[in-house]
Amino acid sequence: QSDAILIDAGSGMNPWVDRLWQLSRQVLLVATPESEAFLDAYAAVKLSQHHRHDGKIRLLLNRTVDDWELAPLATRFEDTCTKFLRLTPKPAAALPEFIRTKQTPPTSTSTPPIPHSAFSIQHSALVPDEPFRRATRLLAADLAADFRVAALRLVKPKQLSASSFQYSDKFDLSQRR
């Protein structure tokens, strides 16, 4: 058992991928901001049985340079899906390009200084890019919240709801209306 499964189905659309989309609670459609990749992502949605994916599809722009790249492409994607496919996608998200950051070497009077090049080689693999890490955590939290909400819908309440209340004459409330 698992709470979530992430499948990289590649680009394009085929019956197998479309069936995976139908069974999924959420579809992350990953594209880069380049126009070819962006159009390929829309083409995949168009070739799918898109009427079964309303409210599931989310555009994820990968390798963005600045925050300003997301807004116009997300608006364009949402407007096109709504107008031509009658599909309402979830709000788009962006992952900035991963760039390793270099920290300055620690200085201390009690230990000999580490040469900057040795420090960079030693620690550059350990220091992830902060904007990328923050965006990844926000996306993961958003996906996790979506799964938690869906799981709560599956839990049966301990008490009977008002619509299933049985009266003494054996008719439930829905039959009385």
PDB file of C-alpha atoms in Angstrom:
ATOM      1  CA  GLN A   1       0.000   0.000   0.000  1.00  0.00           C
ATOM      2  CA  SER A   2       1.097   3.537  -0.646  1.00  0.00           C
ATOM      3  CA  ASP A   3      -0.244   7.041  -0.250  1.00  0.00           C
ATOM      4  CA  ALA A   4       1.026   8.261  -3.593  1.00  0.00           C
ATOM      5  CA  ILE A   5       2.647   6.855  -6.700  1.00  0.00           C
ATOM      6  CA  LEU A   6       4.572   9.054  -9.098  1.00  0.00           C
ATOM      7  CA  ILE A   7       4.866   7.728 -12.656  1.00  0.00           C
ATOM      8  CA  ASP A   8       6.919   9.387 -15.365  1.00  0.00           C
ATOM      9  CA  ALA A   9       4.945   8.393 -18.458  1.00  0.00           C
ATOM     10  CA  GLY A  10       7.096  10.337 -20.895  1.00  0.00           C
ATOM     11  CA  SER A  11       5.805  12.722 -23.507  1.00  0.00           C
ATOM     12  CA  GLY A  12       2.942  12.178 -25.885  1.00  0.00           C
ATOM     13  CA  MET A  13      -0.331  10.338 -25.491  1.00  0.00           C
ATOM     14  CA  ASN A  14      -1.263   6.720 -26.027  1.00  0.00           C
ATOM     15  CA  PRO A  15      -4.080   4.529 -24.642  1.00  0.00           C
ATOM     16  CA  TRP A  16      -1.919   3.265 -21.782  1.00  0.00           C
ATOM     17  CA  VAL A  17      -0.994   6.767 -20.610  1.00  0.00           C
ATOM     18  CA  ASP A  18      -4.578   7.967 -21.024  1.00  0.00           C
ATOM     19  CA  ARG A  19      -5.820   5.121 -18.819  1.00  0.00           C
ATOM     20  CA  LEU A  20      -3.236   6.031 -16.164  1.00  0.00           C
ATOM     21  CA  TRP A  21      -4.519   9.607 -16.296  1.00  0.00           C
ATOM     22  CA  GLN A  22      -8.094   8.377 -15.824  1.00  0.00           C
ATOM     23  CA  LEU A  23      -7.136   6.347 -12.754  1.00  0.00           C
ATOM     24  CA  SER A  24      -5.107   9.157 -11.192  1.00  0.00           C
ATOM     25  CA  ARG A  25      -6.310  11.725  -8.706  1.00  0.00           C
ATOM     26  CA  GLN A  26      -3.918  14.294 -10.118  1.00  0.00           C
ATOM     27  CA  VAL A  27      -1.933  14.564 -13.349  1.00  0.00           C
ATOM     28  CA  LEU A  28       1.202  16.718 -13.390  1.00  0.00           C
ATOM     29  CA  LEU A  29       1.830  17.722 -16.965  1.00  0.00           C
ATOM     30  CA  VAL A  30       5.520  18.685 -16.965  1.00  0.00           C
ATOM     31  CA  ALA A  31       6.767  21.052 -19.654  1.00  0.00           C
ATOM     32  CA  THR A  32       9.579  23.513 -20.051  1.00  0.00           C
ATOM     33  CA  PRO A  33       8.809  27.145 -20.953  1.00  0.00           C
ATOM     34  CA  GLU A  34       9.974  26.644 -24.555  1.00  0.00           C
ATOM     35  CA  SER A  35       7.056  26.873 -26.994  1.00  0.00           C
ATOM     36  CA  GLU A  36       7.617  23.389 -28.509  1.00  0.00           C
ATOM     37  CA  ALA A  37       7.467  21.638 -25.138  1.00  0.00           C
ATOM     38  CA  PHE A  38       4.518  23.756 -24.071  1.00  0.00           C
ATOM     39  CA  LEU A  39       2.588  22.879 -27.254  1.00  0.00           C
ATOM     40  CA  ASP A  40       3.452  19.180 -26.827  1.00  0.00           C
ATOM     41  CA  ALA A  41       1.949  19.280 -23.335  1.00  0.00           C
ATOM     42  CA  TYR A  42      -1.280  20.801 -24.649  1.00  0.00           C
ATOM     43  CA  ALA A  43      -1.338  18.256 -27.510  1.00  0.00           C
ATOM     44  CA  ALA A  44      -1.150  15.409 -24.968  1.00  0.00           C
ATOM     45  CA  VAL A  45      -4.199  16.788 -23.173  1.00  0.00           C
ATOM     46  CA  LYS A  46      -6.048  17.296 -26.454  1.00  0.00           C
ATOM     47  CA  LEU A  47      -5.347  13.714 -27.605  1.00  0.00           C
ATOM     48  CA  SER A  48      -6.482  12.256 -24.289  1.00  0.00           C
ATOM     49  CA  GLN A  49     -10.051  11.589 -23.265  1.00  0.00           C
ATOM     50  CA  HIS A  50      -9.941  15.063 -21.751  1.00  0.00           C
ATOM     51  CA  HIS A  51     -13.586  15.035 -20.678  1.00  0.00           C
ATOM     52  CA  ARG A  52     -12.530  12.512 -18.001  1.00  0.00           C
ATOM     53  CA  HIS A  53      -9.696  14.661 -16.658  1.00  0.00           C
ATOM     54  CA  ASP A  54     -11.528  17.807 -15.560  1.00  0.00           C
ATOM     55  CA  GLY A  55     -10.022  19.175 -12.365  1.00  0.00           C
ATOM     56  CA  LYS A  56      -7.124  16.673 -12.404  1.00  0.00           C
ATOM     57  CA  ILE A  57      -4.600  18.187 -14.780  1.00  0.00           C
ATOM     58  CA  ARG A  58      -1.989  20.626 -13.539  1.00  0.00           C
ATOM     59  CA  LEU A  59       0.687  22.261 -15.663  1.00  0.00           C
ATOM     60  CA  LEU A  60       4.127  22.122 -14.064  1.00  0.00           C
ATOM     61  CA  LEU A  61       6.659  24.373 -15.757  1.00  0.00           C
ATOM     62  CA  ASN A  62      10.081  22.900 -15.186  1.00  0.00           C
ATOM     63  CA  ARG A  63      13.440  24.680 -15.449  1.00  0.00           C
ATOM     64  CA  THR A  64      12.060  28.201 -15.269  1.00  0.00           C
ATOM     65  CA  VAL A  65      14.515  31.065 -14.961  1.00  0.00           C
ATOM     66  CA  ASP A  66      12.331  33.705 -13.292  1.00  0.00           C
ATOM     67  CA  ASP A  67       8.961  33.773 -11.555  1.00  0.00           C
ATOM     68  CA  TRP A  68       7.509  35.940 -14.339  1.00  0.00           C
ATOM     69  CA  GLU A  69       7.616  32.999 -16.809  1.00  0.00           C
ATOM     70  CA  LEU A  70       4.801  31.102 -15.114  1.00  0.00           C
ATOM     71  CA  ALA A  71       1.924  33.600 -15.199  1.00  0.00           C
ATOM     72  CA  PRO A  72       1.512  34.186 -18.961  1.00  0.00           C
ATOM     73  CA  LEU A  73       2.016  30.521 -19.891  1.00  0.00           C
ATOM     74  CA  ALA A  74      -0.318  29.304 -17.141  1.00  0.00           C
ATOM     75  CA  THR A  75      -3.016  31.758 -18.238  1.00  0.00           C
ATOM     76  CA  ARG A  76      -2.587  30.724 -21.866  1.00  0.00           C
ATOM     77  CA  PHE A  77      -2.807  27.012 -20.968  1.00  0.00           C
ATOM     78  CA  GLU A  78      -5.875  27.476 -18.757  1.00  0.00           C
ATOM     79  CA  ASP A  79      -7.679  29.670 -21.304  1.00  0.00           C
ATOM     80  CA  THR A  80      -6.979  27.251 -24.165  1.00  0.00           C
ATOM     81  CA  CYS A  81      -8.094  24.216 -22.146  1.00  0.00           C
ATOM     82  CA  THR A  82     -11.255  25.980 -21.032  1.00  0.00           C
ATOM     83  CA  LYS A  83     -12.164  27.374 -24.445  1.00  0.00           C
ATOM     84  CA  PHE A  84     -11.417  24.405 -26.694  1.00  0.00           C
ATOM     85  CA  LEU A  85     -11.562  21.360 -24.407  1.00  0.00           C
ATOM     86  CA  ARG A  86     -14.044  22.547 -21.762  1.00  0.00           C
ATOM     87  CA  LEU A  87     -11.541  21.436 -19.176  1.00  0.00           C
ATOM     88  CA  THR A  88     -10.612  23.341 -16.029  1.00  0.00           C
ATOM     89  CA  PRO A  89      -7.019  22.608 -15.032  1.00  0.00           C
ATOM     90  CA  LYS A  90      -5.690  23.038 -11.524  1.00  0.00           C
ATOM     91  CA  PRO A  91      -3.529  26.115 -10.871  1.00  0.00           C
ATOM     92  CA  ALA A  92      -0.150  25.821 -12.568  1.00  0.00           C
ATOM     93  CA  ALA A  93       3.113  25.512 -10.661  1.00  0.00           C
ATOM     94  CA  ALA A  94       6.742  26.215 -11.518  1.00  0.00           C
ATOM     95  CA  LEU A  95      10.038  24.617 -10.605  1.00  0.00           C
ATOM     96  CA  PRO A  96      13.024  26.896 -11.128  1.00  0.00           C
ATOM     97  CA  GLU A  97      16.116  25.562 -12.788  1.00  0.00           C
ATOM     98  CA  PHE A  98      18.327  23.744 -10.299  1.00  0.00           C
ATOM     99  CA  ILE A  99      21.557  25.667  -9.779  1.00  0.00           C
ATOM    100  CA  ARG A 100      24.114  24.576  -7.230  1.00  0.00           C
ATOM    101  CA  THR A 101      24.964  27.439  -4.921  1.00  0.00           C
ATOM    102  CA  LYS A 102      28.396  27.934  -3.494  1.00  0.00           C
ATOM    103  CA  GLN A 103      28.851  28.926   0.101  1.00  0.00           C
ATOM    104  CA  THR A 104      31.788  30.839   1.423  1.00  0.00           C
ATOM    105  CA  PRO A 105      34.194  28.671   3.387  1.00  0.00           C
ATOM    106  CA  PRO A 106      33.855  28.801   7.164  1.00  0.00           C
ATOM    107  CA  THR A 107      36.493  30.839   8.936  1.00  0.00           C
ATOM    108  CA  SER A 108      37.694  30.139  12.395  1.00  0.00           C
ATOM    109  CA  THR A 109      40.724  31.297  14.358  1.00  0.00           C
ATOM    110  CA  SER A 110      41.264  27.876  15.957  1.00  0.00           C
ATOM    111  CA  THR A 111      41.425  25.830  12.738  1.00  0.00           C
ATOM    112  CA  PRO A 112      43.492  26.469   9.651  1.00  0.00           C
ATOM    113  CA  PRO A 113      41.465  27.985   6.810  1.00  0.00           C
ATOM    114  CA  ILE A 114      40.192  25.642   4.111  1.00  0.00           C
ATOM    115  CA  PRO A 115      41.116  26.712   0.590  1.00  0.00           C
ATOM    116  CA  HIS A 116      38.025  28.002  -1.224  1.00  0.00           C
ATOM    117  CA  SER A 117      38.364  25.513  -4.090  1.00  0.00           C
ATOM    118  CA  ALA A 118      38.582  22.549  -1.705  1.00  0.00           C
ATOM    119  CA  PHE A 119      35.532  23.791   0.190  1.00  0.00           C
ATOM    120  CA  SER A 120      33.545  24.216  -3.021  1.00  0.00           C
ATOM    121  CA  ILE A 121      34.352  20.721  -4.231  1.00  0.00           C
ATOM    122  CA  GLN A 122      33.690  19.232  -0.828  1.00  0.00           C
ATOM    123  CA  HIS A 123      30.384  21.011  -0.086  1.00  0.00           C
ATOM    124  CA  SER A 124      28.869  21.994  -3.442  1.00  0.00           C
ATOM    125  CA  ALA A 125      27.138  18.639  -3.772  1.00  0.00           C
ATOM    126  CA  LEU A 126      25.586  19.115  -0.330  1.00  0.00           C
ATOM    127  CA  VAL A 127      24.154  22.604  -0.875  1.00  0.00           C
ATOM    128  CA  PRO A 128      21.013  22.469  -3.046  1.00  0.00           C
ATOM    129  CA  ASP A 129      19.592  25.483  -4.777  1.00  0.00           C
ATOM    130  CA  GLU A 130      17.270  27.260  -2.334  1.00  0.00           C
ATOM    131  CA  PRO A 131      14.551  28.411  -4.806  1.00  0.00           C
ATOM    132  CA  PHE A 132      14.351  24.917  -6.308  1.00  0.00           C
ATOM    133  CA  ARG A 133      14.149  23.271  -2.888  1.00  0.00           C
ATOM    134  CA  ARG A 134      11.463  25.710  -1.724  1.00  0.00           C
ATOM    135  CA  ALA A 135       9.373  25.208  -4.882  1.00  0.00           C
ATOM    136  CA  THR A 136       9.708  21.419  -4.606  1.00  0.00           C
ATOM    137  CA  ARG A 137       8.577  21.453  -0.992  1.00  0.00           C
ATOM    138  CA  LEU A 138       5.583  23.672  -1.790  1.00  0.00           C
ATOM    139  CA  LEU A 139       4.551  21.390  -4.647  1.00  0.00           C
ATOM    140  CA  ALA A 140       4.954  18.286  -2.481  1.00  0.00           C
ATOM    141  CA  ALA A 141       2.902  19.857   0.312  1.00  0.00           C
ATOM    142  CA  ASP A 142       0.174  20.805  -2.159  1.00  0.00           C
ATOM    143  CA  LEU A 143       0.070  17.278  -3.582  1.00  0.00           C
ATOM    144  CA  ALA A 144       0.076  15.746  -0.093  1.00  0.00           C
ATOM    145  CA  ALA A 145      -2.811  17.981   0.967  1.00  0.00           C
ATOM    146  CA  ASP A 146      -4.750  16.838  -2.090  1.00  0.00           C
ATOM    147  CA  PHE A 147      -4.169  13.188  -1.165  1.00  0.00           C
ATOM    148  CA  ARG A 148      -5.160  13.778   2.453  1.00  0.00           C
ATOM    149  CA  VAL A 149      -8.427  15.422   1.412  1.00  0.00           C
ATOM    150  CA  ALA A 150      -9.185  12.518  -0.912  1.00  0.00           C
ATOM    151  CA  ALA A 151      -8.393  10.025   1.856  1.00  0.00           C
ATOM    152  CA  LEU A 152     -10.750  11.824   4.237  1.00  0.00           C
ATOM    153  CA  ARG A 153     -13.555  11.439   1.718  1.00  0.00           C
ATOM    154  CA  LEU A 154     -13.047   7.674   1.808  1.00  0.00           C
ATOM    155  CA  VAL A 155     -13.379   7.424   5.592  1.00  0.00           C
ATOM    156  CA  LYS A 156     -16.851   6.395   6.679  1.00  0.00           C
ATOM    157  CA  PRO A 157     -18.348   8.494   9.468  1.00  0.00           C
ATOM    158  CA  LYS A 158     -19.067   6.843  12.801  1.00  0.00           C
ATOM    159  CA  GLN A 159     -22.595   8.251  12.924  1.00  0.00           C
ATOM    160  CA  LEU A 160     -25.334   8.028  10.357  1.00  0.00           C
ATOM    161  CA  SER A 161     -25.913  11.167   8.380  1.00  0.00           C
ATOM    162  CA  ALA A 162     -29.310  12.891   8.389  1.00  0.00           C
ATOM    163  CA  SER A 163     -30.072  11.722   4.823  1.00  0.00           C
ATOM    164  CA  SER A 164     -29.787   8.047   5.822  1.00  0.00           C
ATOM    165  CA  PHE A 165     -31.817   8.315   9.036  1.00  0.00           C
ATOM    166  CA  GLN A 166     -34.437   5.546   9.285  1.00  0.00           C
ATOM    167  CA  TYR A 167     -37.865   6.426  10.608  1.00  0.00           C
ATOM    168  CA  SER A 168     -40.045   3.929  12.457  1.00  0.00           C
ATOM    169  CA  ASP A 169     -42.111   3.235   9.333  1.00  0.00           C
ATOM    170  CA  LYS A 170     -38.921   1.971   7.541  1.00  0.00           C
ATOM    171  CA  PHE A 171     -38.757   4.799   4.962  1.00  0.00           C
ATOM    172  CA  ASP A 172     -35.570   6.784   4.875  1.00  0.00           C
ATOM    173  CA  LEU A 173     -35.496  10.540   4.480  1.00  0.00           C
ATOM    174  CA  SER A 174     -34.798  10.439   0.720  1.00  0.00           C
ATOM    175  CA  GLN A 175     -38.012   8.478   0.102  1.00  0.00           C
ATOM    176  CA  ARG A 176     -40.072  11.023   2.082  1.00  0.00           C
ATOM    177  CA  ARG A 177     -39.265  13.881  -0.301  1.00  0.00           C
TER     178      ARG A 177
END
